[in-house]
Every structure is written in C-alpha cells, then in structure tokens.
Amino acid sequence: MQTVDLAHASRLLNHGPTVLVTSVHAGRRNVMAAAWSMPVEFTPPRVAVVIDKSTWTRELVTASGTLALCIPCRAQADLTYAVGSVSGRDDAVRAAGDKFACFGLACVEGPVLGLPLVAGCLAWLEARVLAEPHAEQAYDTFFVEVVSAQADERVFRSGRWQLDDAPEALRPIHHLGGGVFATSGATVRAGELGRGTA
Ligand SMILES: Cc1cc2nc3c(=O)[nH]c(=O)nc-3n(C[C@H](O)[C@H](O)[C@H](O)COP(=O)(O)O)c2cc1C
C-alpha cells in the first residue's frame, strides 16, 4: 500500500455516478456537473449534494428551493465535463443565452416541478431543498427531498440498475478526477461467505 496524498483522499471514495444538477429561477436556467452526491434516506427519498458557493447553480437553487439531478451516460461524458468546467455566469455562455444553448443541450420539462432536465440522460430526479442552512454554509452540502424520479428502462428496471446487457454508451459515468471517468461495469451477485471455526 502506498500513502495517498490527503488532497486525493476523497477520490478513493468518489465513485458514485456523476450527476448534472439543473436549476431554474425567474426564467433563468442552468446546469452543472456534480460528482459529490449521495442518498441519505430511503423513505422519503433524500439526497445530499455538494454545491460550492462559487457556482451560479448555488444562487439559483437557493432562490428557487428546488433542483434536479440528471444522471448522464457515457455518451454524455464530454457534455458533463463541459458544463462542469464553465459557469453559467461566464460572458461567453451568457452571450449564447445559457449553457443549454451554448452546448446545444435539449431539455425536457420535469413532471412535478417543471425543472429543465437534460435530454438523453439515463434518469432524473426532481427535488425540493430541505432547510439546512448550517450544512449549506459550513459544508456546501444541500439536503433535498426527491419528489419525482424517472429512468430509462433499458438500464433501470425492477427497481435497480440492470447494466449487464447495456450498451457501453448507456452506462453511468463516475468521475475519477481531471476529466477522467470510469463507467459502471458488469454486476456481481454476492454469494454466501463460508465461516471458519477458530
Ligand atoms: C466531473 C465534475 C464533477 C464536479 N463535481 C462538483 C461537485 O460535486 N460540487 C460542486 O460544487 N462542483 C462540482 N464541479 C464543478 C462545477 O460543475 C463547476 O464549478 C461549474 O462550472 C459550476 O457551474 P455554474 O457556476 O454554472 O453553476 C464538478 C465539475 C466536474 C467537471
């Protein structure tokens, strides 16, 4: 085992699917990439997601009290990295209108909250922000409650991901750092572990 620089320690854990956080407020919409999200409760479904203070997403999410998490696939790796590498506040992006227009992303309207969802994603969740000002301020972490969820049945059926027969282009992507992603691979079913007698 080699010592890992503490600056890279989070990368040892950071293998959840990268998501696209979409938001809209007062007619202005935005999208950014987020590698740091995780479920924190089954019922009601709640999720934590880190949204840095520097982002325009943070401003829109705070103002609207809502956000959506879209789960991109391998075919969308370039767009995921692109929307995570430039701010919607950027002059060049604003000149095009917003990041959706700038990068030619088609949108679907969220079924419950009307949030802009990125077409072609494998799944999306619309959510309402739960008031946790301390977590937001201290850790940039937003706790949200999911109010709608839809998924592509080619890859998510019977309540879970079914990736064994999924085409490579339709696999979720996991950010390893610096624009390098891994895709979810074949599943493995755990068997029973034999127990020794000491
Ligand atoms: C793959 C990837 C993952 C990222 N993960 C996060 C994250 O979890 N939280 C965060 O605040 N920023 C994250 N970022 C950075 C934001 O996406 C980036 O700051 C973005 O430009 C913010 O856009 P906005 O200002 O339009 O909201 C990530 C970027 C990339 C490329």
PDB file of C-alpha atoms and ligand atoms in Angstrom:
ATOM      1  CA  MET A   1       0.000   0.000   0.000  1.00  0.00           C
ATOM      2  CA  GLN A   2       1.270   3.454  -0.918  1.00  0.00           C
ATOM      3  CA  THR A   3       0.462   6.606   1.070  1.00  0.00           C
ATOM      4  CA  VAL A   4      -2.143   8.712  -0.746  1.00  0.00           C
ATOM      5  CA  ASP A   5      -1.861  12.494  -0.594  1.00  0.00           C
ATOM      6  CA  LEU A   6      -4.741  13.718   1.604  1.00  0.00           C
ATOM      7  CA  ALA A   7      -5.681  16.095  -1.221  1.00  0.00           C
ATOM      8  CA  HIS A   8      -6.632  12.967  -3.159  1.00  0.00           C
ATOM      9  CA  ALA A   9      -8.213  11.020  -0.285  1.00  0.00           C
ATOM     10  CA  SER A  10     -11.793  11.849  -1.346  1.00  0.00           C
ATOM     11  CA  ARG A  11     -11.062  10.346  -4.761  1.00  0.00           C
ATOM     12  CA  LEU A  12     -10.718   6.947  -3.089  1.00  0.00           C
ATOM     13  CA  LEU A  13     -14.431   7.127  -2.234  1.00  0.00           C
ATOM     14  CA  ASN A  14     -15.712   9.238  -5.052  1.00  0.00           C
ATOM     15  CA  HIS A  15     -17.136   6.572  -7.360  1.00  0.00           C
ATOM     16  CA  GLY A  16     -20.851   7.352  -7.320  1.00  0.00           C
ATOM     17  CA  PRO A  17     -22.341   8.332 -10.659  1.00  0.00           C
ATOM     18  CA  THR A  18     -21.608  11.887 -11.671  1.00  0.00           C
ATOM     19  CA  VAL A  19     -24.829  13.895 -11.951  1.00  0.00           C
ATOM     20  CA  LEU A  20     -25.915  17.047 -13.704  1.00  0.00           C
ATOM     21  CA  VAL A  21     -27.543  19.498 -11.308  1.00  0.00           C
ATOM     22  CA  THR A  22     -30.139  21.563 -13.117  1.00  0.00           C
ATOM     23  CA  SER A  23     -31.881  24.612 -11.744  1.00  0.00           C
ATOM     24  CA  VAL A  24     -34.165  27.452 -12.794  1.00  0.00           C
ATOM     25  CA  HIS A  25     -35.243  30.707 -11.187  1.00  0.00           C
ATOM     26  CA  ALA A  26     -37.059  33.722 -12.578  1.00  0.00           C
ATOM     27  CA  GLY A  27     -36.844  32.368 -16.106  1.00  0.00           C
ATOM     28  CA  ARG A  28     -33.087  31.675 -15.968  1.00  0.00           C
ATOM     29  CA  ARG A  29     -31.920  28.066 -16.117  1.00  0.00           C
ATOM     30  CA  ASN A  30     -28.589  26.394 -15.560  1.00  0.00           C
ATOM     31  CA  VAL A  31     -26.772  23.074 -15.403  1.00  0.00           C
ATOM     32  CA  MET A  32     -23.516  21.993 -13.710  1.00  0.00           C
ATOM     33  CA  ALA A  33     -21.751  18.685 -13.078  1.00  0.00           C
ATOM     34  CA  ALA A  34     -21.541  17.254  -9.559  1.00  0.00           C
ATOM     35  CA  ALA A  35     -19.541  14.201  -8.558  1.00  0.00           C
ATOM     36  CA  TRP A  36     -20.430  14.564  -4.886  1.00  0.00           C
ATOM     37  CA  SER A  37     -23.979  13.402  -4.268  1.00  0.00           C
ATOM     38  CA  MET A  38     -25.302  10.527  -2.195  1.00  0.00           C
ATOM     39  CA  PRO A  39     -28.586   9.122  -0.921  1.00  0.00           C
ATOM     40  CA  VAL A  40     -29.157   9.682   2.791  1.00  0.00           C
ATOM     41  CA  GLU A  41     -32.681   8.262   3.307  1.00  0.00           C
ATOM     42  CA  PHE A  42     -34.977   5.701   1.591  1.00  0.00           C
ATOM     43  CA  THR A  43     -38.400   6.981   2.670  1.00  0.00           C
ATOM     44  CA  PRO A  44     -38.919   9.751   1.954  1.00  0.00           C
ATOM     45  CA  PRO A  45     -36.095   9.620  -0.587  1.00  0.00           C
ATOM     46  CA  ARG A  46     -33.493  12.185   0.441  1.00  0.00           C
ATOM     47  CA  VAL A  47     -30.167  13.037  -1.123  1.00  0.00           C
ATOM     48  CA  ALA A  48     -27.178  15.182  -0.152  1.00  0.00           C
ATOM     49  CA  VAL A  49     -25.322  17.079  -2.848  1.00  0.00           C
ATOM     50  CA  VAL A  50     -22.365  19.431  -2.585  1.00  0.00           C
ATOM     51  CA  ILE A  51     -22.874  22.723  -4.405  1.00  0.00           C
ATOM     52  CA  ASP A  52     -19.995  25.141  -3.995  1.00  0.00           C
ATOM     53  CA  LYS A  53     -20.603  28.772  -3.019  1.00  0.00           C
ATOM     54  CA  SER A  54     -18.823  29.946  -6.157  1.00  0.00           C
ATOM     55  CA  THR A  55     -21.363  28.360  -8.506  1.00  0.00           C
ATOM     56  CA  TRP A  56     -24.265  30.084 -10.189  1.00  0.00           C
ATOM     57  CA  THR A  57     -26.228  26.889  -9.563  1.00  0.00           C
ATOM     58  CA  ARG A  58     -25.989  27.637  -5.838  1.00  0.00           C
ATOM     59  CA  GLU A  59     -27.635  31.029  -6.362  1.00  0.00           C
ATOM     60  CA  LEU A  60     -30.489  29.572  -8.437  1.00  0.00           C
ATOM     61  CA  VAL A  61     -31.051  26.618  -6.096  1.00  0.00           C
ATOM     62  CA  THR A  62     -31.098  28.847  -3.035  1.00  0.00           C
ATOM     63  CA  ALA A  63     -33.507  31.266  -4.687  1.00  0.00           C
ATOM     64  CA  SER A  64     -35.890  28.623  -6.067  1.00  0.00           C
ATOM     65  CA  GLY A  65     -35.642  25.982  -3.328  1.00  0.00           C
ATOM     66  CA  THR A  66     -35.551  23.249  -5.970  1.00  0.00           C
ATOM     67  CA  LEU A  67     -33.084  21.352  -8.141  1.00  0.00           C
ATOM     68  CA  ALA A  68     -32.966  18.305 -10.375  1.00  0.00           C
ATOM     69  CA  LEU A  69     -30.277  15.626 -10.582  1.00  0.00           C
ATOM     70  CA  CYS A  70     -29.896  14.148 -14.067  1.00  0.00           C
ATOM     71  CA  ILE A  71     -27.744  11.048 -14.494  1.00  0.00           C
ATOM     72  CA  PRO A  72     -25.706  11.248 -17.679  1.00  0.00           C
ATOM     73  CA  CYS A  73     -24.360   8.271 -19.618  1.00  0.00           C
ATOM     74  CA  ARG A  74     -21.020   7.581 -21.228  1.00  0.00           C
ATOM     75  CA  ALA A  75     -22.199   9.155 -24.479  1.00  0.00           C
ATOM     76  CA  GLN A  76     -22.611  12.385 -22.490  1.00  0.00           C
ATOM     77  CA  ALA A  77     -19.157  12.429 -20.866  1.00  0.00           C
ATOM     78  CA  ASP A  78     -17.995  15.395 -22.938  1.00  0.00           C
ATOM     79  CA  LEU A  79     -21.045  17.492 -22.142  1.00  0.00           C
ATOM     80  CA  THR A  80     -20.773  16.536 -18.461  1.00  0.00           C
ATOM     81  CA  TYR A  81     -17.217  17.775 -18.331  1.00  0.00           C
ATOM     82  CA  ALA A  82     -18.096  20.878 -20.353  1.00  0.00           C
ATOM     83  CA  VAL A  83     -20.932  22.030 -18.066  1.00  0.00           C
ATOM     84  CA  GLY A  84     -18.677  21.339 -15.078  1.00  0.00           C
ATOM     85  CA  SER A  85     -15.837  23.436 -16.459  1.00  0.00           C
ATOM     86  CA  VAL A  86     -17.556  26.739 -17.165  1.00  0.00           C
ATOM     87  CA  SER A  87     -20.016  28.821 -15.178  1.00  0.00           C
ATOM     88  CA  GLY A  88     -23.394  29.919 -16.438  1.00  0.00           C
ATOM     89  CA  ARG A  89     -22.252  33.386 -15.303  1.00  0.00           C
ATOM     90  CA  ASP A  90     -19.455  33.311 -17.873  1.00  0.00           C
ATOM     91  CA  ASP A  91     -19.769  36.025 -20.546  1.00  0.00           C
ATOM     92  CA  ALA A  92     -19.354  33.589 -23.450  1.00  0.00           C
ATOM     93  CA  VAL A  93     -22.099  31.359 -22.049  1.00  0.00           C
ATOM     94  CA  ARG A  94     -24.409  34.309 -21.433  1.00  0.00           C
ATOM     95  CA  ALA A  95     -23.805  35.538 -24.967  1.00  0.00           C
ATOM     96  CA  ALA A  96     -25.250  32.223 -26.187  1.00  0.00           C
ATOM     97  CA  GLY A  97     -28.168  32.504 -23.734  1.00  0.00           C
ATOM     98  CA  ASP A  98     -27.287  29.815 -21.216  1.00  0.00           C
ATOM     99  CA  LYS A  99     -25.294  26.562 -21.008  1.00  0.00           C
ATOM    100  CA  PHE A 100     -28.102  24.595 -22.662  1.00  0.00           C
ATOM    101  CA  ALA A 101     -27.993  26.850 -25.719  1.00  0.00           C
ATOM    102  CA  CYS A 102     -24.220  27.217 -25.606  1.00  0.00           C
ATOM    103  CA  PHE A 103     -23.621  23.450 -25.752  1.00  0.00           C
ATOM    104  CA  GLY A 104     -26.728  22.521 -27.752  1.00  0.00           C
ATOM    105  CA  LEU A 105     -28.392  20.553 -24.942  1.00  0.00           C
ATOM    106  CA  ALA A 106     -32.036  19.639 -25.453  1.00  0.00           C
ATOM    107  CA  CYS A 107     -34.327  19.894 -22.436  1.00  0.00           C
ATOM    108  CA  VAL A 108     -37.299  18.001 -21.096  1.00  0.00           C
ATOM    109  CA  GLU A 109     -39.624  19.650 -18.572  1.00  0.00           C
ATOM    110  CA  GLY A 110     -39.713  17.987 -15.164  1.00  0.00           C
ATOM    111  CA  PRO A 111     -43.087  16.322 -14.496  1.00  0.00           C
ATOM    112  CA  VAL A 112     -43.673  17.743 -10.999  1.00  0.00           C
ATOM    113  CA  LEU A 113     -41.537  20.852 -10.532  1.00  0.00           C
ATOM    114  CA  GLY A 114     -41.072  21.826 -14.178  1.00  0.00           C
ATOM    115  CA  LEU A 115     -37.284  21.846 -13.838  1.00  0.00           C
ATOM    116  CA  PRO A 116     -35.172  21.693 -17.013  1.00  0.00           C
ATOM    117  CA  LEU A 117     -33.928  18.102 -17.431  1.00  0.00           C
ATOM    118  CA  VAL A 118     -31.121  17.190 -19.831  1.00  0.00           C
ATOM    119  CA  ALA A 119     -32.473  15.030 -22.653  1.00  0.00           C
ATOM    120  CA  GLY A 120     -30.594  11.798 -23.256  1.00  0.00           C
ATOM    121  CA  CYS A 121     -29.777  11.233 -19.578  1.00  0.00           C
ATOM    122  CA  LEU A 122     -30.373   7.791 -18.080  1.00  0.00           C
ATOM    123  CA  ALA A 123     -32.503   9.083 -15.228  1.00  0.00           C
ATOM    124  CA  TRP A 124     -33.506  12.215 -13.396  1.00  0.00           C
ATOM    125  CA  LEU A 125     -34.828  13.211 -10.028  1.00  0.00           C
ATOM    126  CA  GLU A 126     -36.629  16.441  -9.167  1.00  0.00           C
ATOM    127  CA  ALA A 127     -36.176  17.560  -5.589  1.00  0.00           C
ATOM    128  CA  ARG A 128     -37.040  20.248  -3.060  1.00  0.00           C
ATOM    129  CA  VAL A 129     -34.339  21.716  -0.852  1.00  0.00           C
ATOM    130  CA  LEU A 130     -34.670  20.966   2.861  1.00  0.00           C
ATOM    131  CA  ALA A 131     -33.766  23.897   5.091  1.00  0.00           C
ATOM    132  CA  GLU A 132     -30.325  23.023   6.496  1.00  0.00           C
ATOM    133  CA  PRO A 133     -28.564  26.413   6.494  1.00  0.00           C
ATOM    134  CA  HIS A 134     -25.677  25.244   8.676  1.00  0.00           C
ATOM    135  CA  ALA A 135     -24.794  22.342   6.335  1.00  0.00           C
ATOM    136  CA  GLU A 136     -25.058  24.667   3.337  1.00  0.00           C
ATOM    137  CA  GLN A 137     -22.842  27.335   4.878  1.00  0.00           C
ATOM    138  CA  ALA A 138     -20.296  25.125   6.601  1.00  0.00           C
ATOM    139  CA  TYR A 139     -20.038  22.223   4.128  1.00  0.00           C
ATOM    140  CA  ASP A 140     -21.691  23.447   0.902  1.00  0.00           C
ATOM    141  CA  THR A 141     -23.985  20.450   1.325  1.00  0.00           C
ATOM    142  CA  PHE A 142     -27.637  20.646   0.324  1.00  0.00           C
ATOM    143  CA  PHE A 143     -30.097  18.083   1.625  1.00  0.00           C
ATOM    144  CA  VAL A 144     -33.002  17.607  -0.765  1.00  0.00           C
ATOM    145  CA  GLU A 145     -36.166  15.527  -0.859  1.00  0.00           C
ATOM    146  CA  VAL A 146     -36.952  13.791  -4.130  1.00  0.00           C
ATOM    147  CA  VAL A 147     -40.483  14.411  -5.449  1.00  0.00           C
ATOM    148  CA  SER A 148     -40.228  12.737  -8.866  1.00  0.00           C
ATOM    149  CA  ALA A 149     -37.960  10.146 -10.450  1.00  0.00           C
ATOM    150  CA  GLN A 150     -37.853   8.705 -13.973  1.00  0.00           C
ATOM    151  CA  ALA A 151     -35.354   6.319 -15.564  1.00  0.00           C
ATOM    152  CA  ASP A 152     -34.590   4.764 -18.936  1.00  0.00           C
ATOM    153  CA  GLU A 153     -35.944   1.193 -18.761  1.00  0.00           C
ATOM    154  CA  ARG A 154     -33.133  -0.084 -20.948  1.00  0.00           C
ATOM    155  CA  VAL A 155     -30.834   0.324 -17.940  1.00  0.00           C
ATOM    156  CA  PHE A 156     -33.059   0.647 -14.855  1.00  0.00           C
ATOM    157  CA  ARG A 157     -35.787  -1.996 -14.355  1.00  0.00           C
ATOM    158  CA  SER A 158     -37.492  -3.667 -11.390  1.00  0.00           C
ATOM    159  CA  GLY A 159     -36.193  -1.002  -9.076  1.00  0.00           C
ATOM    160  CA  ARG A 160     -32.494  -1.268  -9.876  1.00  0.00           C
ATOM    161  CA  TRP A 161     -29.786  -0.702 -12.435  1.00  0.00           C
ATOM    162  CA  GLN A 162     -29.523  -3.560 -14.978  1.00  0.00           C
ATOM    163  CA  LEU A 163     -26.237  -2.917 -16.692  1.00  0.00           C
ATOM    164  CA  ASP A 164     -25.017  -6.374 -17.743  1.00  0.00           C
ATOM    165  CA  ASP A 165     -26.596  -6.169 -21.185  1.00  0.00           C
ATOM    166  CA  ALA A 166     -26.471  -2.374 -21.510  1.00  0.00           C
ATOM    167  CA  PRO A 167     -24.564  -0.908 -24.442  1.00  0.00           C
ATOM    168  CA  GLU A 168     -21.367   0.837 -23.371  1.00  0.00           C
ATOM    169  CA  ALA A 169     -22.810   4.218 -24.403  1.00  0.00           C
ATOM    170  CA  LEU A 170     -25.647   3.831 -21.866  1.00  0.00           C
ATOM    171  CA  ARG A 171     -23.582   3.252 -18.744  1.00  0.00           C
ATOM    172  CA  PRO A 172     -23.450   5.796 -15.903  1.00  0.00           C
ATOM    173  CA  ILE A 173     -20.139   7.604 -15.555  1.00  0.00           C
ATOM    174  CA  HIS A 174     -18.045   8.069 -12.434  1.00  0.00           C
ATOM    175  CA  HIS A 175     -15.557  10.917 -12.209  1.00  0.00           C
ATOM    176  CA  LEU A 176     -12.062   9.855 -11.190  1.00  0.00           C
ATOM    177  CA  GLY A 177     -10.612  13.377 -11.462  1.00  0.00           C
ATOM    178  CA  GLY A 178      -9.310  15.700 -14.162  1.00  0.00           C
ATOM    179  CA  GLY A 179     -11.987  14.812 -16.706  1.00  0.00           C
ATOM    180  CA  VAL A 180     -11.332  11.070 -16.500  1.00  0.00           C
ATOM    181  CA  PHE A 181     -14.419   8.930 -15.960  1.00  0.00           C
ATOM    182  CA  ALA A 182     -14.994   5.223 -15.360  1.00  0.00           C
ATOM    183  CA  THR A 183     -18.166   3.523 -16.499  1.00  0.00           C
ATOM    184  CA  SER A 184     -20.270   1.174 -14.387  1.00  0.00           C
ATOM    185  CA  GLY A 185     -19.424  -2.368 -15.384  1.00  0.00           C
ATOM    186  CA  ALA A 186     -20.917  -5.827 -15.052  1.00  0.00           C
ATOM    187  CA  THR A 187     -22.842  -6.637 -11.901  1.00  0.00           C
ATOM    188  CA  VAL A 188     -21.774  -9.262  -9.403  1.00  0.00           C
ATOM    189  CA  ARG A 189     -24.163 -11.062  -7.065  1.00  0.00           C
ATOM    190  CA  ALA A 190     -22.733 -11.746  -3.620  1.00  0.00           C
ATOM    191  CA  GLY A 191     -22.698 -15.389  -2.583  1.00  0.00           C
ATOM    192  CA  GLU A 192     -22.615 -16.790   0.908  1.00  0.00           C
ATOM    193  CA  LEU A 193     -19.256 -16.467   2.640  1.00  0.00           C
ATOM    194  CA  GLY A 194     -18.085 -19.613   4.401  1.00  0.00           C
ATOM    195  CA  ARG A 195     -17.252 -19.258   8.104  1.00  0.00           C
ATOM    196  CA  GLY A 196     -14.298 -20.959   9.660  1.00  0.00           C
ATOM    197  CA  THR A 197     -14.220 -22.458  13.131  1.00  0.00           C
ATOM    198  CA  ALA A 198     -11.447 -20.865  15.158  1.00  0.00           C
TER     199      ALA A 198
HETATM  200  C1  LIG B   1     -16.889  15.928 -13.286  1.00  0.00           C
HETATM  201  C2  LIG B   1     -17.130  17.138 -12.424  1.00  0.00           C
HETATM  202  C3  LIG B   1     -17.666  16.998 -11.160  1.00  0.00           C
HETATM  203  C4  LIG B   1     -17.917  18.135 -10.359  1.00  0.00           C
HETATM  204  N1  LIG B   1     -18.453  17.962  -9.114  1.00  0.00           N
HETATM  205  C5  LIG B   1     -18.800  19.047  -8.383  1.00  0.00           C
HETATM  206  C6  LIG B   1     -19.476  18.888  -7.140  1.00  0.00           C
HETATM  207  O1  LIG B   1     -19.777  17.782  -6.680  1.00  0.00           O
HETATM  208  N2  LIG B   1     -19.816  20.007  -6.452  1.00  0.00           N
HETATM  209  C7  LIG B   1     -19.515  21.275  -6.916  1.00  0.00           C
HETATM  210  O2  LIG B   1     -19.854  22.269  -6.258  1.00  0.00           O
HETATM  211  N3  LIG B   1     -18.869  21.447  -8.094  1.00  0.00           N
HETATM  212  C8  LIG B   1     -18.535  20.360  -8.838  1.00  0.00           C
HETATM  213  N4  LIG B   1     -17.933  20.526 -10.056  1.00  0.00           N
HETATM  214  C9  LIG B   1     -17.650  21.874 -10.530  1.00  0.00           C
HETATM  215  C10 LIG B   1     -18.886  22.597 -11.099  1.00  0.00           C
HETATM  216  O3  LIG B   1     -19.584  21.755 -12.012  1.00  0.00           O
HETATM  217  C11 LIG B   1     -18.404  23.875 -11.790  1.00  0.00           C
HETATM  218  O4  LIG B   1     -17.929  24.767 -10.797  1.00  0.00           O
HETATM  219  C12 LIG B   1     -19.413  24.554 -12.680  1.00  0.00           C
HETATM  220  O5  LIG B   1     -18.731  25.384 -13.586  1.00  0.00           O
HETATM  221  C13 LIG B   1     -20.434  25.394 -11.927  1.00  0.00           C
HETATM  222  O6  LIG B   1     -21.301  25.951 -12.876  1.00  0.00           O
HETATM  223  P1  LIG B   1     -22.290  27.146 -12.547  1.00  0.00           P
HETATM  224  O7  LIG B   1     -21.492  28.303 -11.996  1.00  0.00           O
HETATM  225  O8  LIG B   1     -22.909  27.467 -13.874  1.00  0.00           O
HETATM  226  O9  LIG B   1     -23.287  26.659 -11.557  1.00  0.00           O
HETATM  227  C14 LIG B   1     -17.630  19.422 -10.846  1.00  0.00           C
HETATM  228  C15 LIG B   1     -17.063  19.565 -12.124  1.00  0.00           C
HETATM  229  C16 LIG B   1     -16.819  18.435 -12.897  1.00  0.00           C
HETATM  230  C17 LIG B   1     -16.228  18.611 -14.264  1.00  0.00           C
END
